[in-house]
Amino acid sequence: MIYIKNKKDIELMREACRLTKMALNHVGEFVRPGITTGELDRIAYDFIKKHNAIPSFLNYNGFPASICSSVNDEVVHGIPGKRVLSEGDIIGIDMGAYLNGFHGDCAKTFFVGNVSEEAKKLVEVTRQSFYEGLKFAKAGNRIGDIAFAIQSYVESFGYSVVRDLTGHGIGKSLHEDPSVPNFGRAGKGVRLLPGMTLAIEPMVNGGSYHVFTDESKWTVKTCDGELSAHYENTILITEGEPEILTKA
């Protein structure tokens, strides 16, 4: 079931999403060679709790941390721990915050020190692919219009979009209907209506789109070992242009 948010819901979601983006930006300030992913997780937890919210990911379906920290060939759902970040790594940090009954969700891929031009390009294409999809996130359009725009942009650079994972609706639950894939056909899928809130999150691989889940039962990695990048915002479908709720 797709939940259409009313004005009060939307105001509460704005607060949750604003905090989520603040938390992501805060954690990003600590990304550097020598820090562990576990330390980044603690920073996120402390920040979210300080602002009287709950980390959305912590204990969600058994996930053991407040952030997903996915390094290099890890696509998503990396579990924070003792891993030390090294110069030249890229790390996708995905997080959510639950405040006043609603969730926010966003992600960004950060550079660890100086990274290769190849990595910079992959991260920038991933980020821009979100905005290419956002152009079609308007009432009357369909989910497939967003998906097709993302896929077309990504593949024009020779990269691939992950097909085993998608974006999603979001609100009182972290994951709601509808699914928001990053590939598909224009004109297909659920029609967009004002009041829908979606987490649009391109996951882009430098090589093949094939992925697998490692022995942790959580971390998704590229099958060919190529780099992967992730970018996500929670958005609102309005009567006009879409609103990025996690913009900060």
Coordinates of N, CA and C in Angstrom, one line a residue:
M1 N 0.8 -1.2 0.0 CA 0.0 0.0 0.0 C 0.9 1.3 0.0
I2 N 0.5 2.2 -0.8 CA 1.2 3.5 -0.9 C 0.5 4.5 0.0
Y3 N 1.3 5.1 0.9 CA 0.8 6.1 1.9 C 1.0 7.5 1.3
I4 N -0.1 8.2 1.1 CA 0.0 9.6 0.7 C 0.0 10.4 2.0
K5 N 1.0 11.3 2.1 CA 1.2 12.1 3.3 C 0.4 13.4 3.2
N6 N -0.2 13.7 4.4 CA -0.9 15.0 4.5 C 0.0 16.1 4.9
K7 N -0.5 17.3 5.1 CA 0.4 18.5 5.4 C 1.2 18.3 6.7
K8 N 0.5 17.7 7.7 CA 1.1 17.5 9.0 C 2.2 16.5 8.9
D9 N 1.9 15.4 8.2 CA 2.9 14.3 7.9 C 4.2 14.9 7.3
I10 N 3.9 15.7 6.3 CA 5.0 16.3 5.5 C 5.9 17.2 6.3
E11 N 5.3 18.0 7.2 CA 6.1 18.8 8.1 C 7.0 18.0 9.0
L12 N 6.4 16.9 9.6 CA 7.2 16.0 10.4 C 8.3 15.3 9.7
M13 N 8.0 14.9 8.4 CA 9.0 14.3 7.6 C 10.1 15.3 7.3
R14 N 9.8 16.5 7.1 CA 10.9 17.5 6.8 C 11.8 17.6 8.0
E15 N 11.3 17.5 9.2 CA 12.2 17.6 10.4 C 13.1 16.3 10.5
A16 N 12.5 15.2 10.3 CA 13.3 13.9 10.3 C 14.3 13.9 9.2
C17 N 14.0 14.4 8.0 CA 14.9 14.3 6.9 C 16.0 15.4 7.1
R18 N 15.6 16.5 7.6 CA 16.6 17.6 7.9 C 17.7 17.1 8.9
L19 N 17.2 16.4 9.9 CA 18.2 15.8 10.9 C 19.0 14.8 10.2
T20 N 18.4 13.9 9.4 CA 19.2 12.9 8.8 C 20.3 13.4 7.9
K21 N 20.0 14.4 7.2 CA 21.1 15.0 6.3 C 22.1 15.7 7.2
M22 N 21.7 16.4 8.2 CA 22.7 17.0 9.2 C 23.6 15.9 9.7
A23 N 23.1 14.8 10.1 CA 23.9 13.7 10.6 C 24.9 13.2 9.6
L24 N 24.4 13.0 8.4 CA 25.3 12.5 7.3 C 26.4 13.5 7.1
N25 N 26.1 14.8 7.0 CA 27.1 15.8 6.8 C 28.1 15.8 7.9
H26 N 27.6 15.6 9.2 CA 28.5 15.6 10.3 C 29.5 14.4 10.3
V27 N 29.0 13.3 10.0 CA 29.8 12.1 9.9 C 30.9 12.3 8.8
G28 N 30.4 12.9 7.7 CA 31.3 13.1 6.6 C 32.5 13.9 6.9
E29 N 32.4 14.8 7.9 CA 33.5 15.6 8.3 C 34.6 14.8 8.9
F30 N 34.3 13.6 9.4 CA 35.3 12.8 10.1 C 35.9 11.7 9.1
V31 N 35.5 11.6 7.9 CA 36.0 10.7 7.0 C 37.4 11.0 6.6
R32 N 38.4 10.2 6.9 CA 39.8 10.5 6.6 C 40.6 9.2 6.8
P33 N 41.8 9.1 6.2 CA 42.6 7.9 6.4 C 42.9 7.7 7.9
G34 N 42.8 6.5 8.3 CA 43.1 6.1 9.7 C 42.0 5.9 10.6
I35 N 40.8 6.5 10.2 CA 39.6 6.3 11.1 C 39.0 4.9 10.7
T36 N 38.3 4.3 11.7 CA 37.6 3.1 11.4 C 36.2 3.3 11.1
T37 N 35.6 2.4 10.4 CA 34.1 2.5 10.1 C 33.3 2.4 11.4
G38 N 33.8 1.7 12.4 CA 33.1 1.6 13.7 C 33.1 3.0 14.4
E39 N 34.2 3.8 14.3 CA 34.2 5.1 14.8 C 33.2 6.0 14.2
L40 N 33.1 5.9 12.9 CA 32.1 6.7 12.1 C 30.7 6.3 12.6
D41 N 30.5 5.1 12.8 CA 29.2 4.6 13.3 C 28.8 5.2 14.7
R42 N 29.8 5.3 15.5 CA 29.6 5.8 16.9 C 29.3 7.3 16.8
I43 N 30.0 8.0 15.9 CA 29.8 9.4 15.7 C 28.3 9.7 15.2
A44 N 27.8 8.8 14.3 CA 26.5 9.0 13.8 C 25.5 8.7 14.9
Y45 N 25.7 7.6 15.7 CA 24.8 7.3 16.8 C 24.7 8.4 17.8
D46 N 25.8 9.0 18.2 CA 25.8 10.0 19.2 C 25.1 11.3 18.7
F47 N 25.3 11.6 17.4 CA 24.7 12.8 16.9 C 23.2 12.7 16.8
I48 N 22.7 11.5 16.3 CA 21.3 11.3 16.2 C 20.6 11.3 17.6
K49 N 21.2 10.6 18.5 CA 20.6 10.5 19.8 C 20.7 11.9 20.5
K50 N 21.7 12.7 20.3 CA 21.8 14.0 20.9 C 20.6 14.9 20.4
H51 N 20.1 14.6 19.2 CA 19.0 15.4 18.7 C 17.7 14.7 18.9
N52 N 17.6 13.9 19.9 CA 16.4 13.2 20.4 C 15.7 12.4 19.4
A53 N 16.5 11.8 18.5 CA 16.0 10.9 17.5 C 16.6 9.5 17.7
I54 N 16.1 8.5 16.9 CA 16.6 7.2 16.9 C 17.2 6.8 15.6
P55 N 18.4 6.2 15.5 CA 19.0 5.7 14.3 C 18.0 4.7 13.6
S56 N 17.6 5.0 12.4 CA 16.6 4.1 11.8 C 17.1 2.7 11.5
F57 N 18.4 2.7 11.2 CA 19.0 1.4 10.8 C 19.3 0.4 11.9
L58 N 19.6 1.0 13.1 CA 20.0 0.2 14.2 C 19.0 -0.9 14.6
N59 N 19.4 -2.1 14.5 CA 18.5 -3.3 14.8 C 17.4 -3.5 13.8
Y60 N 17.4 -2.8 12.6 CA 16.4 -2.9 11.6 C 16.6 -4.3 10.9
N61 N 15.7 -5.2 11.1 CA 15.8 -6.6 10.6 C 17.1 -7.2 11.0
G62 N 17.6 -6.8 12.2 CA 18.8 -7.3 12.8 C 20.1 -6.6 12.4
F63 N 20.0 -5.5 11.6 CA 21.2 -4.8 11.3 C 21.9 -4.3 12.5
P64 N 23.2 -4.5 12.8 CA 23.8 -4.2 14.0 C 24.4 -2.8 14.2
A65 N 24.1 -1.8 13.3 CA 24.7 -0.5 13.4 C 23.8 0.6 13.0
S66 N 24.3 1.8 13.2 CA 23.5 3.0 12.9 C 23.7 3.5 11.5
I67 N 24.8 3.1 10.9 CA 25.1 3.5 9.5 C 25.4 2.2 8.7
C68 N 25.3 2.3 7.4 CA 25.9 1.3 6.5 C 27.1 2.0 5.9
S69 N 28.3 1.3 6.0 CA 29.5 1.9 5.6 C 30.1 0.9 4.6
S70 N 30.1 1.3 3.3 CA 30.4 0.4 2.2 C 31.6 1.0 1.5
V71 N 32.7 0.2 1.5 CA 34.0 0.7 1.0 C 34.4 0.1 -0.3
N72 N 34.8 0.9 -1.3 CA 35.3 0.5 -2.6 C 34.4 -0.4 -3.4
D73 N 34.6 -1.7 -3.3 CA 33.7 -2.6 -4.1 C 32.5 -3.1 -3.4
E74 N 32.3 -2.5 -2.2 CA 31.1 -2.8 -1.4 C 30.0 -1.8 -1.9
V75 N 28.9 -2.4 -2.3 CA 27.8 -1.6 -2.9 C 27.0 -0.9 -1.8
V76 N 26.4 -1.7 -0.9 CA 25.6 -1.2 0.2 C 25.6 -2.1 1.3
H77 N 25.1 -1.7 2.5 CA 24.9 -2.5 3.7 C 26.2 -3.0 4.3
G78 N 27.3 -2.3 4.1 CA 28.5 -2.6 4.8 C 28.3 -2.4 6.3
I79 N 28.8 -3.4 7.1 CA 28.7 -3.3 8.5 C 29.9 -2.6 9.1
P80 N 29.7 -1.5 9.8 CA 30.8 -0.8 10.5 C 31.5 -1.7 11.5
G81 N 32.8 -1.5 11.6 CA 33.6 -2.3 12.6 C 35.0 -1.8 12.7
K82 N 36.0 -2.7 12.6 CA 37.4 -2.4 12.9 C 38.1 -2.0 11.6
R83 N 37.4 -2.0 10.5 CA 38.1 -1.7 9.2 C 38.6 -0.2 9.3
V84 N 39.9 -0.1 8.9 CA 40.5 1.2 8.9 C 40.5 1.8 7.5
L85 N 40.0 3.0 7.3 CA 40.0 3.6 6.0 C 41.4 4.0 5.6
S86 N 41.7 3.8 4.3 CA 43.0 4.1 3.8 C 42.9 5.2 2.7
E87 N 44.0 5.9 2.5 CA 44.1 6.9 1.5 C 43.7 6.3 0.1
G88 N 42.8 7.0 -0.6 CA 42.4 6.5 -1.9 C 41.1 5.7 -1.9
D89 N 40.6 5.3 -0.7 CA 39.4 4.6 -0.6 C 38.2 5.5 -0.9
I90 N 37.1 4.9 -1.3 CA 35.8 5.6 -1.3 C 34.9 4.9 -0.4
I91 N 34.0 5.6 0.3 CA 33.1 5.0 1.3 C 31.7 5.5 1.1
G92 N 30.8 4.7 0.8 CA 29.4 5.0 0.8 C 28.8 5.0 2.2
I93 N 28.3 6.1 2.7 CA 27.6 6.1 4.0 C 26.2 6.3 3.9
D94 N 25.4 5.4 4.4 CA 23.9 5.4 4.2 C 23.4 5.5 5.7
M95 N 22.4 6.3 5.9 CA 21.9 6.4 7.3 C 20.4 7.0 7.3
G96 N 19.8 6.7 8.4 CA 18.4 7.2 8.6 C 18.2 7.6 10.0
A97 N 17.2 8.5 10.2 CA 16.9 9.0 11.5 C 15.4 8.9 11.7
Y98 N 14.9 8.5 12.8 CA 13.5 8.4 13.1 C 13.2 9.4 14.2
L99 N 12.3 10.3 13.8 CA 12.0 11.5 14.7 C 10.5 11.8 14.5
N100 N 9.8 11.9 15.7 CA 8.4 12.3 15.7 C 7.5 11.4 14.8
G101 N 7.9 10.1 14.7 CA 7.1 9.1 14.0 C 7.4 8.9 12.6
F102 N 8.4 9.6 12.1 CA 8.7 9.5 10.6 C 10.3 9.3 10.5
H103 N 10.6 8.7 9.3 CA 12.0 8.4 9.0 C 12.5 9.3 7.9
G104 N 13.8 9.6 8.0 CA 14.5 10.2 6.8 C 15.6 9.2 6.4
D105 N 16.0 9.3 5.2 CA 17.0 8.4 4.7 C 17.8 9.0 3.6
C106 N 19.1 9.0 3.7 CA 20.0 9.5 2.6 C 21.4 8.9 2.7
A107 N 22.1 9.0 1.6 CA 23.4 8.4 1.5 C 24.3 9.2 0.5
K108 N 25.6 9.1 0.8 CA 26.6 9.8 -0.1 C 27.9 9.0 -0.1
T109 N 28.6 9.0 -1.2 CA 29.9 8.4 -1.3 C 30.9 9.4 -1.1
F110 N 31.8 9.2 -0.1 CA 32.8 10.2 0.3 C 34.2 9.7 -0.1
F111 N 35.1 10.7 -0.4 CA 36.5 10.4 -0.7 C 37.3 10.3 0.6
V112 N 38.2 9.3 0.6 CA 39.1 9.2 1.8 C 40.5 9.7 1.3
G113 N 40.8 10.9 1.7 CA 42.0 11.5 1.2 C 41.9 11.8 -0.3
N114 N 43.1 11.6 -1.0 CA 43.1 11.8 -2.4 C 42.8 10.5 -3.1
V115 N 41.8 10.5 -4.0 CA 41.4 9.3 -4.7 C 41.7 9.4 -6.2
S116 N 41.6 8.3 -6.9 CA 41.8 8.3 -8.4 C 40.8 9.1 -9.1
E117 N 41.2 9.5 -10.3 CA 40.3 10.2 -11.2 C 39.1 9.3 -11.6
E118 N 39.4 8.0 -11.7 CA 38.4 7.0 -12.0 C 37.3 7.0 -10.9
A119 N 37.7 7.0 -9.7 CA 36.8 7.0 -8.5 C 36.0 8.3 -8.5
K120 N 36.7 9.4 -8.7 CA 36.0 10.7 -8.7 C 34.9 10.8 -9.8
K121 N 35.2 10.2 -11.0 CA 34.2 10.3 -12.0 C 33.0 9.4 -11.7
L122 N 33.2 8.2 -11.2 CA 32.2 7.3 -10.8 C 31.2 7.9 -9.7
V123 N 31.8 8.5 -8.7 CA 31.0 9.1 -7.7 C 30.2 10.3 -8.2
E124 N 30.8 11.1 -9.1 CA 30.1 12.3 -9.6 C 28.9 11.8 -10.6
V125 N 29.2 10.8 -11.4 CA 28.1 10.3 -12.3 C 27.0 9.7 -11.4
T126 N 27.3 9.0 -10.3 CA 26.3 8.5 -9.5 C 25.4 9.6 -8.9
R127 N 26.1 10.6 -8.4 CA 25.4 11.8 -7.8 C 24.5 12.4 -8.8
Q128 N 25.0 12.7 -10.0 CA 24.3 13.4 -11.0 C 23.1 12.5 -11.5
S129 N 23.3 11.2 -11.5 CA 22.2 10.3 -12.0 C 20.9 10.5 -11.1
F130 N 21.1 10.8 -9.8 CA 20.0 11.0 -9.0 C 19.3 12.3 -9.5
Y131 N 20.0 13.3 -9.8 CA 19.3 14.5 -10.3 C 18.7 14.4 -11.7
E132 N 19.3 13.5 -12.5 CA 18.6 13.2 -13.8 C 17.3 12.5 -13.5
G133 N 17.2 11.6 -12.6 CA 16.0 11.0 -12.3 C 15.0 11.9 -11.6
L134 N 15.5 12.8 -10.8 CA 14.6 13.8 -10.1 C 13.8 14.7 -11.1
K135 N 14.4 14.9 -12.2 CA 13.7 15.8 -13.2 C 12.3 15.2 -13.6
F136 N 12.2 13.9 -13.4 CA 10.9 13.2 -13.8 C 10.1 12.8 -12.6
A137 N 10.5 13.2 -11.4 CA 9.7 12.9 -10.2 C 8.6 13.9 -10.0
K138 N 7.7 13.9 -10.9 CA 6.6 14.9 -10.9 C 5.2 14.2 -11.0
A139 N 4.2 14.7 -10.4 CA 2.9 14.2 -10.4 C 2.4 13.9 -11.8
G140 N 1.9 12.7 -12.0 CA 1.4 12.4 -13.4 C 2.4 11.5 -14.1
N141 N 3.7 11.6 -13.8 CA 4.7 10.7 -14.4 C 4.7 9.4 -13.6
R142 N 5.5 8.4 -14.1 CA 5.5 7.1 -13.5 C 6.9 6.8 -13.0
I143 N 7.0 5.8 -12.1 CA 8.2 5.4 -11.5 C 9.2 5.1 -12.6
G144 N 8.7 4.4 -13.7 CA 9.6 4.0 -14.7 C 10.3 5.2 -15.4
D145 N 9.7 6.4 -15.4 CA 10.3 7.6 -15.9 C 11.6 8.0 -15.2
I146 N 11.5 7.9 -13.8 CA 12.7 8.1 -13.0 C 13.7 7.1 -13.3
A147 N 13.3 5.8 -13.3 CA 14.3 4.7 -13.4 C 15.0 4.8 -14.8
F148 N 14.2 5.1 -15.8 CA 14.8 5.1 -17.2 C 15.8 6.3 -17.3
A149 N 15.5 7.4 -16.7 CA 16.4 8.5 -16.7 C 17.8 8.2 -16.0
I150 N 17.7 7.6 -14.9 CA 18.9 7.2 -14.1 C 19.7 6.2 -14.9
Q151 N 19.1 5.2 -15.4 CA 19.8 4.1 -16.2 C 20.4 4.7 -17.4
S152 N 19.7 5.5 -18.1 CA 20.2 6.1 -19.4 C 21.5 6.9 -19.1
Y153 N 21.4 7.7 -18.1 CA 22.5 8.6 -17.8 C 23.8 7.8 -17.4
V154 N 23.5 6.8 -16.5 CA 24.7 6.0 -16.0 C 25.3 5.2 -17.1
E155 N 24.5 4.6 -17.9 CA 25.0 3.7 -19.0 C 25.7 4.5 -20.1
S156 N 25.4 5.8 -20.2 CA 26.1 6.6 -21.2 C 27.5 6.8 -20.9
F157 N 27.9 6.6 -19.7 CA 29.3 6.7 -19.2 C 30.0 5.3 -19.2
G158 N 29.3 4.2 -19.6 CA 29.8 2.9 -19.6 C 29.7 2.2 -18.2
Y159 N 29.0 2.8 -17.3 CA 28.8 2.2 -16.0 C 27.5 1.4 -16.0
S160 N 27.2 0.8 -14.8 CA 26.0 0.0 -14.8 C 25.3 0.3 -13.5
V161 N 23.9 0.2 -13.5 CA 23.1 0.3 -12.3 C 22.8 -1.0 -11.7
V162 N 22.9 -1.1 -10.4 CA 22.6 -2.4 -9.7 C 21.2 -2.7 -9.8
R163 N 20.8 -3.9 -10.1 CA 19.5 -4.3 -10.4 C 18.8 -5.1 -9.3
D164 N 19.7 -5.6 -8.4 CA 19.1 -6.5 -7.3 C 18.6 -5.6 -6.2
L165 N 18.8 -4.3 -6.2 CA 18.4 -3.5 -5.1 C 17.8 -2.2 -5.6
T166 N 16.8 -1.6 -4.9 CA 16.1 -0.5 -5.4 C 15.9 0.6 -4.3
G167 N 15.5 1.7 -4.7 CA 15.0 2.7 -3.8 C 13.6 2.3 -3.3
H168 N 12.9 3.2 -2.6 CA 11.7 2.8 -1.9 C 10.9 4.0 -1.4
G169 N 9.6 3.7 -1.2 CA 8.8 4.7 -0.4 C 9.3 4.7 1.0
I170 N 8.9 5.8 1.7 CA 9.4 6.0 3.1 C 8.4 6.9 3.8
G171 N 8.3 6.7 5.1 CA 7.4 7.6 5.9 C 7.4 7.1 7.3
K172 N 6.3 6.6 7.8 CA 6.2 6.0 9.2 C 7.1 4.8 9.3
S173 N 7.2 4.1 8.1 CA 8.1 2.9 8.0 C 9.3 3.3 7.2
L174 N 10.4 2.7 7.5 CA 11.7 3.0 6.7 C 11.5 2.6 5.3
H175 N 10.9 1.4 5.1 CA 10.7 1.0 3.7 C 9.2 0.8 3.5
E176 N 8.6 1.6 2.5 CA 7.2 1.5 2.2 C 7.1 1.2 0.7
D177 N 5.9 0.9 0.2 CA 5.7 0.9 -1.3 C 5.7 2.3 -1.8
P178 N 6.1 2.6 -3.0 CA 6.5 1.6 -4.0 C 8.0 1.4 -4.1
S179 N 8.5 0.3 -4.7 CA 9.9 0.2 -5.0 C 10.2 1.2 -6.1
V180 N 11.5 1.7 -6.0 CA 11.9 2.7 -7.0 C 13.2 2.2 -7.6
P181 N 13.1 1.4 -8.7 CA 14.3 0.8 -9.3 C 15.1 1.9 -10.0
N182 N 16.4 1.7 -10.3 CA 17.2 2.6 -11.0 C 17.4 2.2 -12.5
F183 N 16.5 1.3 -12.9 CA 16.5 0.9 -14.3 C 15.1 0.5 -14.7
G184 N 14.8 0.6 -16.0 CA 13.4 0.3 -16.4 C 13.0 1.1 -17.6
R185 N 11.7 1.0 -17.9 CA 11.2 1.6 -19.1 C 10.3 2.8 -18.8
A186 N 10.5 3.9 -19.5 CA 9.7 5.1 -19.3 C 8.3 4.8 -19.6
G187 N 7.4 5.4 -18.8 CA 6.0 5.2 -19.0 C 5.4 4.0 -18.3
K188 N 6.2 3.3 -17.6 CA 5.8 2.1 -16.9 C 5.8 2.3 -15.4
G189 N 5.1 1.5 -14.6 CA 5.2 1.5 -13.2 C 4.1 2.4 -12.6
V190 N 4.2 2.5 -11.2 CA 3.3 3.3 -10.4 C 3.2 4.8 -10.9
R191 N 2.0 5.3 -11.0 CA 1.9 6.7 -11.3 C 2.2 7.6 -10.0
L192 N 2.9 8.7 -10.2 CA 3.3 9.5 -9.1 C 2.2 10.5 -8.7
L193 N 1.9 10.6 -7.4 CA 0.9 11.5 -6.9 C 1.4 12.4 -5.9
P194 N 0.9 13.6 -5.8 CA 1.3 14.6 -4.7 C 1.1 13.9 -3.3
G195 N 2.1 14.1 -2.5 CA 2.1 13.5 -1.1 C 2.8 12.2 -1.0
M196 N 3.3 11.7 -2.1 CA 4.2 10.5 -2.1 C 5.6 10.9 -1.7
T197 N 6.2 10.1 -0.8 CA 7.6 10.4 -0.4 C 8.4 9.2 -0.7
L198 N 9.5 9.4 -1.4 CA 10.3 8.4 -2.0 C 11.8 8.6 -1.6
A199 N 12.5 7.5 -1.4 CA 13.9 7.4 -1.3 C 14.5 7.0 -2.6
I200 N 15.1 7.9 -3.4 CA 15.7 7.6 -4.7 C 17.1 7.4 -4.4
E201 N 17.7 6.2 -4.8 CA 19.1 5.9 -4.5 C 19.8 5.1 -5.5
P202 N 20.4 5.8 -6.5 CA 21.2 5.1 -7.5 C 22.4 4.4 -6.8
M203 N 22.6 3.2 -7.2 CA 23.8 2.4 -6.8 C 24.5 2.0 -8.1
V204 N 25.7 2.5 -8.3 CA 26.3 2.5 -9.7 C 27.7 1.8 -9.6
N205 N 27.8 0.8 -10.4 CA 29.1 0.0 -10.5 C 30.0 0.5 -11.6
G206 N 31.3 0.4 -11.4 CA 32.2 0.8 -12.4 C 32.3 -0.3 -13.5
G207 N 31.9 -1.5 -13.2 CA 31.9 -2.6 -14.1 C 30.5 -3.1 -14.3
S208 N 30.4 -4.4 -14.2 CA 29.1 -5.1 -14.3 C 28.1 -4.8 -13.2
Y209 N 26.8 -5.0 -13.5 CA 25.8 -4.7 -12.5 C 25.6 -5.9 -11.5
H210 N 26.3 -7.0 -11.8 CA 26.1 -8.2 -11.0 C 26.8 -8.0 -9.6
V211 N 26.0 -8.4 -8.6 CA 26.5 -8.3 -7.2 C 26.2 -9.6 -6.4
F212 N 26.8 -9.7 -5.2 CA 26.5 -10.8 -4.4 C 26.6 -10.3 -2.9
T213 N 26.0 -11.1 -2.0 CA 26.0 -10.8 -0.6 C 27.1 -11.7 0.1
D214 N 28.0 -11.0 0.8 CA 29.1 -11.8 1.4 C 28.7 -12.6 2.6
E215 N 29.6 -13.2 3.3 CA 29.4 -14.1 4.4 C 28.7 -13.4 5.6
S216 N 28.8 -12.0 5.7 CA 28.1 -11.3 6.8 C 26.6 -11.4 6.7
K217 N 26.1 -11.8 5.5 CA 24.7 -11.9 5.2 C 24.1 -10.5 5.0
W218 N 24.9 -9.5 5.0 CA 24.4 -8.1 4.8 C 25.2 -7.4 3.7
T219 N 26.5 -7.4 3.7 CA 27.2 -6.5 2.8 C 27.1 -7.0 1.3
V220 N 26.7 -6.1 0.4 CA 26.5 -6.4 -1.0 C 27.8 -5.9 -1.7
K221 N 28.4 -6.8 -2.5 CA 29.6 -6.4 -3.2 C 29.5 -6.6 -4.7
T222 N 30.4 -6.0 -5.5 CA 30.4 -6.2 -6.9 C 31.0 -7.5 -7.2
C223 N 30.5 -8.3 -8.1 CA 31.1 -9.6 -8.5 C 32.4 -9.5 -9.1
D224 N 32.7 -8.4 -9.8 CA 33.9 -8.3 -10.6 C 35.0 -7.5 -9.8
G225 N 34.7 -7.1 -8.6 CA 35.6 -6.3 -7.7 C 35.8 -4.9 -8.1
E226 N 35.0 -4.4 -9.1 CA 35.1 -3.0 -9.5 C 34.5 -2.1 -8.4
L227 N 34.8 -0.8 -8.4 CA 34.3 0.2 -7.5 C 32.8 0.3 -7.7
S228 N 32.1 0.7 -6.6 CA 30.7 1.0 -6.6 C 30.5 2.3 -5.8
A229 N 29.5 3.1 -6.2 CA 29.1 4.3 -5.5 C 27.6 4.4 -5.3
H230 N 27.3 5.2 -4.3 CA 25.9 5.3 -3.8 C 25.5 6.7 -3.5
Y231 N 24.3 7.1 -3.9 CA 23.8 8.5 -3.6 C 22.3 8.4 -3.4
E232 N 21.8 9.1 -2.3 CA 20.4 8.9 -2.0 C 19.9 10.2 -1.3
N233 N 18.6 10.5 -1.7 CA 17.9 11.5 -0.9 C 16.4 11.1 -0.8
T234 N 15.8 11.5 0.2 CA 14.4 11.4 0.4 C 13.7 12.6 -0.3
I235 N 12.7 12.3 -1.1 CA 12.0 13.4 -1.8 C 10.5 13.4 -1.6
L236 N 9.9 14.5 -1.9 CA 8.4 14.6 -1.9 C 7.9 15.0 -3.2
I237 N 6.9 14.2 -3.7 CA 6.2 14.6 -4.9 C 5.2 15.6 -4.6
T238 N 5.2 16.7 -5.3 CA 4.3 17.9 -5.0 C 3.4 18.1 -6.3
E239 N 2.6 19.2 -6.2 CA 1.8 19.6 -7.4 C 2.7 20.1 -8.5
G240 N 3.9 20.5 -8.1 CA 4.9 21.1 -9.1 C 6.2 20.4 -9.1
E241 N 7.3 21.1 -8.8 CA 8.6 20.5 -8.8 C 8.8 19.6 -7.5
P242 N 9.5 18.5 -7.6 CA 9.8 17.7 -6.5 C 10.6 18.5 -5.4
E243 N 10.4 18.1 -4.2 CA 11.2 18.7 -3.1 C 12.1 17.7 -2.5
I244 N 13.4 18.0 -2.4 CA 14.4 17.2 -1.7 C 14.3 17.4 -0.2
L245 N 13.7 16.5 0.5 CA 13.5 16.7 2.0 C 14.8 16.5 2.7
T246 N 15.8 15.8 2.2 CA 17.1 15.6 2.9 C 18.2 16.6 2.3
K247 N 17.7 17.7 1.7 CA 18.7 18.6 1.2 C 19.2 19.5 2.3
A248 N 20.5 19.7 2.4 CA 21.0 20.6 3.4 C 22.3 21.2 3.0

